Short mmCIF file of C-alpha atoms and ligand atoms in Angstrom, two decimals:
data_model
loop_
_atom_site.label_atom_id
_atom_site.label_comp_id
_atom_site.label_asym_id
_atom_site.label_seq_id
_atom_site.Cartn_x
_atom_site.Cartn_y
_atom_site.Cartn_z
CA UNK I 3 68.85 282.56 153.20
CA UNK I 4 69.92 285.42 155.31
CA UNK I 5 72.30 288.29 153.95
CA UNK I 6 75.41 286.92 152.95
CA UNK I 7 72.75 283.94 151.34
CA UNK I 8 74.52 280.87 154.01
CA UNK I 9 72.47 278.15 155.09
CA UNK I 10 71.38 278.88 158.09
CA UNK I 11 72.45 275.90 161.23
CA UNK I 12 69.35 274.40 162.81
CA UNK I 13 68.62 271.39 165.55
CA UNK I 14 65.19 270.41 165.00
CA UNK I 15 64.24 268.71 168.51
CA UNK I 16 61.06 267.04 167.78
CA UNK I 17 58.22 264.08 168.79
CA UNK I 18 57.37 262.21 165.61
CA UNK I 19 54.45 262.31 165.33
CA UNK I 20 52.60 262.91 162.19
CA UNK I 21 52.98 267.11 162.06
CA UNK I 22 56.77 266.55 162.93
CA UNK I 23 57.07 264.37 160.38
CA UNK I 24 55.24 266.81 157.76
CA UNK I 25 57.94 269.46 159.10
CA UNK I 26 60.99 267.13 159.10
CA UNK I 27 59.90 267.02 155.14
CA UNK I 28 59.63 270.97 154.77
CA UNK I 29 62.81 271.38 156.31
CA UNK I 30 64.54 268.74 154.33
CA UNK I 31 63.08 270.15 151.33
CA UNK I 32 64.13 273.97 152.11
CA UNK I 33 67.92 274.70 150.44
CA UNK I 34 67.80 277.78 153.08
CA UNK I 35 68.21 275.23 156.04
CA UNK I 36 71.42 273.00 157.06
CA UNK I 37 69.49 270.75 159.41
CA UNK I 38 72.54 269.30 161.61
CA UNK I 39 70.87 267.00 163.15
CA UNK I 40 67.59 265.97 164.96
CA UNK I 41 66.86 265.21 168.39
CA UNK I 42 63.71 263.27 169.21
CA UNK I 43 61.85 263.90 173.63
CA UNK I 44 59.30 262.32 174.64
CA UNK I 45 55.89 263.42 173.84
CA UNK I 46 53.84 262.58 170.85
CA UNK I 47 55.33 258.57 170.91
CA UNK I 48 58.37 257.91 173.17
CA UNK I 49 61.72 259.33 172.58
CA UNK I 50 63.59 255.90 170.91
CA UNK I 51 60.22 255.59 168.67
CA UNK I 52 60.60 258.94 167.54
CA UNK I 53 63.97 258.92 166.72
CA UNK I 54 63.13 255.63 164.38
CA UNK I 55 60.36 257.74 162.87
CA UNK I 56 63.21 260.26 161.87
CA UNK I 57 65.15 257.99 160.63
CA UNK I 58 62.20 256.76 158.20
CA UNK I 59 61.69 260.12 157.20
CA UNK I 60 65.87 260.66 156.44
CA UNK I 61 65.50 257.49 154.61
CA UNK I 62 62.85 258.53 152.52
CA UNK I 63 65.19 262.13 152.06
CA UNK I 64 68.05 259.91 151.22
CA UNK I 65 69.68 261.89 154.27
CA UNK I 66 70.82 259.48 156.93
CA UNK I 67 73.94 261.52 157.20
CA UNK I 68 72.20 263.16 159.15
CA UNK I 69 72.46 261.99 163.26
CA UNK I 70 69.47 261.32 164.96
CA UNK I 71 69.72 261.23 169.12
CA UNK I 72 67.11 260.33 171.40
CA UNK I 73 66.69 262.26 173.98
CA UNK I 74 64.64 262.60 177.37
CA UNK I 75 62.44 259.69 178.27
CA UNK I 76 60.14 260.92 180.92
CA UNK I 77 59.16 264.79 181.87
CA UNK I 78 61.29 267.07 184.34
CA UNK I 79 58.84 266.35 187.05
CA UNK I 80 55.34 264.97 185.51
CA UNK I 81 54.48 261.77 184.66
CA UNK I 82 54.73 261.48 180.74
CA UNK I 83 51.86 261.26 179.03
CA UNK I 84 51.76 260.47 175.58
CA UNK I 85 49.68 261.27 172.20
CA UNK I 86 49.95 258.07 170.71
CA UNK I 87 45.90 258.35 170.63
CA UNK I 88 46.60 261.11 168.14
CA UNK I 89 49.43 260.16 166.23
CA UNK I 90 48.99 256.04 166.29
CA UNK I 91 51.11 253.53 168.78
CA UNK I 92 53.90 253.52 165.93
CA UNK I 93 53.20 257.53 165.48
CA UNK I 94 53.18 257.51 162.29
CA UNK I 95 49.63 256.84 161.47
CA UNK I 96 50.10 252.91 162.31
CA UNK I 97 51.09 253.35 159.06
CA UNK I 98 53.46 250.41 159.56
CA UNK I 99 56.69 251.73 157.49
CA UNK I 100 59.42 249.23 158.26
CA UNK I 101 62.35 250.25 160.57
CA UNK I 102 65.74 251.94 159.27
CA UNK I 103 68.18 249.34 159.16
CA UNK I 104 71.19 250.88 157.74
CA UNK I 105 72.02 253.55 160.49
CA UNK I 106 70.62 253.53 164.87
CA UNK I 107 69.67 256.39 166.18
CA UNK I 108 72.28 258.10 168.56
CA UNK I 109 71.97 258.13 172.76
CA UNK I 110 72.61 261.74 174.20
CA UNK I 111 70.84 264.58 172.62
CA UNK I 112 70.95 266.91 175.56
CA UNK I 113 74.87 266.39 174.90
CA UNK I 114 74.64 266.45 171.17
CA UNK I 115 72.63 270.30 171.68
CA UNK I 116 75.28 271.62 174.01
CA UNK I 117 77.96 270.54 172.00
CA UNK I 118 76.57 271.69 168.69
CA UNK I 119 76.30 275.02 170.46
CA UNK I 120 79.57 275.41 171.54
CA UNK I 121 81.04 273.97 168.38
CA UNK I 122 79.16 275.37 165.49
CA UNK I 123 78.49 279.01 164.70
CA UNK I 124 75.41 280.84 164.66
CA UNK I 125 73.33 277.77 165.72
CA UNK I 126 69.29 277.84 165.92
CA UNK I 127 66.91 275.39 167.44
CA UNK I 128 63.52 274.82 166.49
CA UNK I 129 61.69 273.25 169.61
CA UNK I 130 58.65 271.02 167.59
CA UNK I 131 57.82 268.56 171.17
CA UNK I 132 57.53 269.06 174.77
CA UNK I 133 60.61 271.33 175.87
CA UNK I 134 62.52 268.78 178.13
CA UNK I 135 65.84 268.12 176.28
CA UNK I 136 65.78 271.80 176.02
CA UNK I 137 65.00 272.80 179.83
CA UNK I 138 67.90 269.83 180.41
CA UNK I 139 70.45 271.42 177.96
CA UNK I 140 70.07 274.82 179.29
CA UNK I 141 70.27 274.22 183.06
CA UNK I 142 73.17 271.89 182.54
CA UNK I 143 75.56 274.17 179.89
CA UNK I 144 73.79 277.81 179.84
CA UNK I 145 77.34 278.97 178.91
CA UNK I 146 76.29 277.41 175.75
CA UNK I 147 72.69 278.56 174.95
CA UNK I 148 74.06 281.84 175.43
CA UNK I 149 75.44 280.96 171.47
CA UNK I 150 72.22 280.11 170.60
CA UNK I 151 71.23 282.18 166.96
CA UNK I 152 67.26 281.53 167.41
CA UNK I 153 64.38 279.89 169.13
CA UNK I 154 61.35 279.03 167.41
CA UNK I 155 58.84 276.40 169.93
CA UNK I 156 55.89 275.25 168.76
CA UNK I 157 53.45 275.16 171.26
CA UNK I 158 51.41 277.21 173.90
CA UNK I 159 48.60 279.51 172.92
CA UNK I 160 47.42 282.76 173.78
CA UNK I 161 43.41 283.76 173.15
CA UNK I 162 42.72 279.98 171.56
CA UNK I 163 41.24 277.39 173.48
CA UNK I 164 43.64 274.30 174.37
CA UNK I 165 43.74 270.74 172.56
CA UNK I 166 44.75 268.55 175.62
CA UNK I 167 42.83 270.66 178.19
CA UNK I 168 40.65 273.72 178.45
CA UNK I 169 43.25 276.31 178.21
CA UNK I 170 46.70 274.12 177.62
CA UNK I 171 48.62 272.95 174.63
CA UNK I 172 50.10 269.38 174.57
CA UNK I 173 54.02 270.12 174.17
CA UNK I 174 53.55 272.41 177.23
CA UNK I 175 51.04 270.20 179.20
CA UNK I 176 53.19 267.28 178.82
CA UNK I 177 56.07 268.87 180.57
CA UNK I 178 55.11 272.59 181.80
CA UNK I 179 57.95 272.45 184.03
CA UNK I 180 60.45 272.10 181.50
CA UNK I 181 58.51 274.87 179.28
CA UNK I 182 58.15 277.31 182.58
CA UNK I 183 62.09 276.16 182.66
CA UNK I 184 62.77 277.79 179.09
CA UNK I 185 60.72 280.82 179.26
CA UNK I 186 62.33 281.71 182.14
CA UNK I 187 65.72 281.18 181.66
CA UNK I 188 66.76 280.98 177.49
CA UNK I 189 68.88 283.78 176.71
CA UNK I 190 67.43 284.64 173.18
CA UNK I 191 63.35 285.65 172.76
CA UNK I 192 61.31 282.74 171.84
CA UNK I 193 59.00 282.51 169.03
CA UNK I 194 56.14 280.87 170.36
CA UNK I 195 54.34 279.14 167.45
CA UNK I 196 50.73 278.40 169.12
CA UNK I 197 47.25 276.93 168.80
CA UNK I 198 46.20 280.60 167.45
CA UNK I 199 48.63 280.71 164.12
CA UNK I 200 48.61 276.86 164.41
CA UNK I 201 44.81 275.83 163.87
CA UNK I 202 44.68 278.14 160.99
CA UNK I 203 47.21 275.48 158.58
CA UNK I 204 44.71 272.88 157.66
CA UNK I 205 45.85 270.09 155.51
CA UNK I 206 42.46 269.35 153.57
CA UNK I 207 41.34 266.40 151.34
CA UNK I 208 41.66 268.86 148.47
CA UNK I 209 44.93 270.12 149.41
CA UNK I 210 45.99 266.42 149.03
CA UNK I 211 44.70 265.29 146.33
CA UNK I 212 46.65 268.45 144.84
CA UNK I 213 49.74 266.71 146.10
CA UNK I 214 48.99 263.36 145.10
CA UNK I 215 47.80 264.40 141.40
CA UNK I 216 51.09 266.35 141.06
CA UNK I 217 54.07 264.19 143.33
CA UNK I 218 51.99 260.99 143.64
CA UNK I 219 54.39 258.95 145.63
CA UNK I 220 54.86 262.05 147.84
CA UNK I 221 51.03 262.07 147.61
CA UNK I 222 50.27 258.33 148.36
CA UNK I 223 53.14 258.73 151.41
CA UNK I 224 51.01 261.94 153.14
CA UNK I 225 48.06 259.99 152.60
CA UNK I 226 49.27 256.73 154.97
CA UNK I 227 50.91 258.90 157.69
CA UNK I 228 47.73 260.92 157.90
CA UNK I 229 44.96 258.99 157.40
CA UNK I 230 44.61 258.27 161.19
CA UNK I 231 45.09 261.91 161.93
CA UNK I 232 42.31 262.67 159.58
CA UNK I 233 40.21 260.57 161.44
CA UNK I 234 41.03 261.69 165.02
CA UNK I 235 40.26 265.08 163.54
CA UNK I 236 36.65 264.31 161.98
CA UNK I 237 35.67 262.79 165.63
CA UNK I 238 37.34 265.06 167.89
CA UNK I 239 36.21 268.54 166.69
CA UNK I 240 34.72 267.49 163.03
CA UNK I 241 37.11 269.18 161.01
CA UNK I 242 38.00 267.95 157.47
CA UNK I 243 41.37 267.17 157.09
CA UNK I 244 43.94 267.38 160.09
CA UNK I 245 45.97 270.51 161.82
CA UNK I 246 49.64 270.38 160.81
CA UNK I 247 51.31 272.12 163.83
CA UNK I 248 54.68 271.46 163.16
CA UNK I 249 55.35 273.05 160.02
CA UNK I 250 54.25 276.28 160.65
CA UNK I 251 57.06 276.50 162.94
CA UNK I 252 59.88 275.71 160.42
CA UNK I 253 57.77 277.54 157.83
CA UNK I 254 57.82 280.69 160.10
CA UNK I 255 61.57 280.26 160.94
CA UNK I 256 62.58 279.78 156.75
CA UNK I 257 59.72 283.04 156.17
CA UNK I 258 59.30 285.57 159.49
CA UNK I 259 56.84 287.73 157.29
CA UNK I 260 54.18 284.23 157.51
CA UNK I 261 53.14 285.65 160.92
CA UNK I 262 52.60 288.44 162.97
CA UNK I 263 52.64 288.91 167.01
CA UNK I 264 53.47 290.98 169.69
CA UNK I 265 56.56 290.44 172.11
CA UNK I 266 55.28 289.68 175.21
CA UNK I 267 56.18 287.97 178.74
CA UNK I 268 55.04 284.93 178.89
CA UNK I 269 54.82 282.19 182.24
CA UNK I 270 53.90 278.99 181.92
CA UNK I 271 51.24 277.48 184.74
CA UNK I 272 52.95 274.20 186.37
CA UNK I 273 50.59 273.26 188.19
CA UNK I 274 46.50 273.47 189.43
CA UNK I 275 43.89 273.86 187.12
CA UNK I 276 45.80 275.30 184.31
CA UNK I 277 48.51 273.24 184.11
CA UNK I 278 50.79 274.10 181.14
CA UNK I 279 48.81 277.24 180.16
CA UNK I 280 50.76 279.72 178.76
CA UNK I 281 50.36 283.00 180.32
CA UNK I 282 51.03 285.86 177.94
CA UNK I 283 50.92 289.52 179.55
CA UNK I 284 49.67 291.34 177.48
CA UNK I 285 48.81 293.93 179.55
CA UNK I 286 52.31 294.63 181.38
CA UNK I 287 50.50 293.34 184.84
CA UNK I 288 54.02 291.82 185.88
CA UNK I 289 56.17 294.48 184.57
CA UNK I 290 58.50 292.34 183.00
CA UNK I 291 60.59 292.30 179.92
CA UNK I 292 59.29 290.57 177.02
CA UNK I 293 60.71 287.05 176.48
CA UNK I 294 58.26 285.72 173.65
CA UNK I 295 57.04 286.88 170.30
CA UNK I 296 53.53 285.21 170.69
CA UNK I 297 52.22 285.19 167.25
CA UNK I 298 48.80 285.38 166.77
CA UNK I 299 47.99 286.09 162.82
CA UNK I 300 49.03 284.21 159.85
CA UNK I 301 48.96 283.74 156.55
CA UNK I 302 47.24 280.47 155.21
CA UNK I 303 47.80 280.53 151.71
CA UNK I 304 51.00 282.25 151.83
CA UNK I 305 52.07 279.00 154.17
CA UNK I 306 50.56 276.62 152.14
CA UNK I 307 52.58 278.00 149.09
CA UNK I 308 55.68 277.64 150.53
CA UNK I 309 54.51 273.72 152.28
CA UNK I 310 53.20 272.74 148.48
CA UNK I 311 56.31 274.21 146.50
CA UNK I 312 59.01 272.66 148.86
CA UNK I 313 57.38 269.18 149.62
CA UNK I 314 55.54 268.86 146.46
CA UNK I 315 57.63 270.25 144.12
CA UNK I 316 54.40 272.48 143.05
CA UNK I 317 55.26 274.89 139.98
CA UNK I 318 54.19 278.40 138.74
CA UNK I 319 51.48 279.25 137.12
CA UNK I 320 49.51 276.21 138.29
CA UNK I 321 50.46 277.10 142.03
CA UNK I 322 48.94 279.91 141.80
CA UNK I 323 45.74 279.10 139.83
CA UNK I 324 45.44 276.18 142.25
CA UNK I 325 45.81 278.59 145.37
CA UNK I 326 42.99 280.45 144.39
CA UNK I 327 40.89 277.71 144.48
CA UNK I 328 42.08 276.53 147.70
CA UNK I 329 41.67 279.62 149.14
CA UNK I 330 39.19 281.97 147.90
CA UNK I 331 39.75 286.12 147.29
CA UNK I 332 37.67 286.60 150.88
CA UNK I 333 40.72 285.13 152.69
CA UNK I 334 44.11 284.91 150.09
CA UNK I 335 47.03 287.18 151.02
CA UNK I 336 45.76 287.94 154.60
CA UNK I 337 47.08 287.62 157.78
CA UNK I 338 44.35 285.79 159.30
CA UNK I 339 43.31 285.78 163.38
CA UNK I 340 43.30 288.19 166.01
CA UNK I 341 45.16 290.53 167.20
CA UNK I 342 47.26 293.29 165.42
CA UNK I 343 51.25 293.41 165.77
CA UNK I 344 52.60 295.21 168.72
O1 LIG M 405 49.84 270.51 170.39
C1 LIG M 405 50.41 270.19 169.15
C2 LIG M 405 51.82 269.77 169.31
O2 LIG M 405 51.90 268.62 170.16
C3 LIG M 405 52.47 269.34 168.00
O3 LIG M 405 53.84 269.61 168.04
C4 LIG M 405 52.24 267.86 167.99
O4 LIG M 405 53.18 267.17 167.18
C5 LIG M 405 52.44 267.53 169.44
O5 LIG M 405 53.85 267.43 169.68
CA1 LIG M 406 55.39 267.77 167.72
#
């Protein structure tokens, strides 16, 4: 809650996809938030599929009050290229839920942000999928972005390696026009969530079976969406477990003090070998004013608290205790990764 202890207005524009899914549960789950209302662009799965994923996950929430609209079909310029090897043809795992049948999801989310702007006060947007409803939304009403509260993207990276090329990130690969789009022209500083705070929030086997021994259906749900993101883990870079991008990013928005980073200007490579690399000067080469806060440390356990107590409904003392064995003394209450704050 900020100061006067309001919920605080957010758009969560999102690719379900596994993470997004993870993070439309946080957010549900987290009384600071008044999610109103999600837009789905294409990236992990195609816009309409992720807006049906949303509505599974509202279903689940008992929330299908809340609208769902599908937004942008293809990239600004690119030819869209999904992660439905990552995230399953359904992109939920192929976990096979069945469909939402009591409510559709909505056409016109590039109309539903700019009017959600302009209507509602003190508006933020947290950017979980390739930046393309965005990048349309601001070049056709920048009038109203210019209301915009906050902007938290997940995406980009600045010292760690990319996960859909050597040096690029998939939301920004998919459409690095649309990103290069944003970072030029939003009006507020965006918080770039990256691969560097990103790759550090690990859901392990343990860290499930936690969940499932304490909110088994919650448990036993986690378990089907991610099992195929387990898997695409163990073969692509043999970790245990999968990354949960996504969540870090609404984590980070409901607790600033879960990372640290420096304010930065950042470009975004459109085209060439780097396509969709995020260029962060750190160095003041261009002489430009910041428009990011890159972050580039976090804290693990201190995430995994908040991810555990929200979507779990895990409890004091045995939080704690349990924390500690997640996460030994060598790395608990640390900001892990590289470099210090500005
Ligand atoms: O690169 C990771 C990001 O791309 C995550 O948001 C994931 O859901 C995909 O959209
Ligand atoms: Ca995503």
């Amino acid at each position: 809650m900020n100061a006067e202890n309001k919920k605080r207005n957010v758009i969560l524009d999102c690719d379900p996809g596994i993470d997004d899914c993870l993070a439309l549960m946080l957010a549900l789950r987290s009384p600071e938030l008044n999610v109103l209302g999600i837009t789905t662009v294409c990236g992990n799965v195609p816009a309409a599929l992720g807006a049906k994923n949303a509505l599974k996950i509202l279903k689940r929430y008992g929330r299908l009050d809340i609208p769902v609209y599908v937004g942008e079909e293809k990239p600004l310029r690119r030819e869209y290229v999904s992660a439905q090897d990552t995230h399953g043809e359904d992109g939920m795992g192929d976990s096979g839920l069945s469909e939402v049948e009591e409510v559709s999801p909505l056409p016109g989310a590039v109309d539903f942000l700019n009017r959600t702007l302009k209507e509602q006060q003190e508006v933020s947007v947290i950017a979980l999928g390739p930046l393309t409803n965005v990048a349309k939304a601001l070049e056709a009403d920048p009038q109203a972005w210019r209301r915009l509260r906050e902007f938290v993207s997940m995406g980009g990276n600045f010292k760690s390696f990319g996960n859909c090329s050597p040096v690029a990130e998939y939301n920004y690969w998919c459409d690095p026009d649309a990103a290069a789009f944003v970072y030029e022209n939003l009006p507020v500083r965006i918080h770039m969530i990256g691969l560097d705070v990103t790759r550090k929030i690990v859901l392990r086997p343990d860290i499930l079976e936690y969940i499932c021994q304490i909110c088994p259906e919650e448990g036993e749900f986690i378990r089907k969406i991610t099992r195929f993101y387990f898997d695409f883990h163990w073969e692509q870079e043999e970790v245990l477990g999968c990354v949960i991008n996504d969540p870090l990013a609404v984590a980070y928005f409901i607790d600033p003090s879960l990372c640290r980073g420096l304010d930065l200007y950042t470009g975004v490579a459109v085209e060439g070998i780097a396509l969709g690399q995020t260029v962060c000067d750190e160095k003041g080469f261009w002489k430009k004013a910041p428009n990011s806060r890159v972050l580039t440390q976090t804290d693990t356990e201190g995430f995994m608290r908040l991810f555990l107590s929200r979507v779990a409904g895990a409890e004091e003392p045995q939080l704690s205790r349990v924390l500690r064995q997640l996460y030994p003394a060598a790395c608990r209450n640390s900001i892990e990764g590289g470099q210090q704050d500005a």
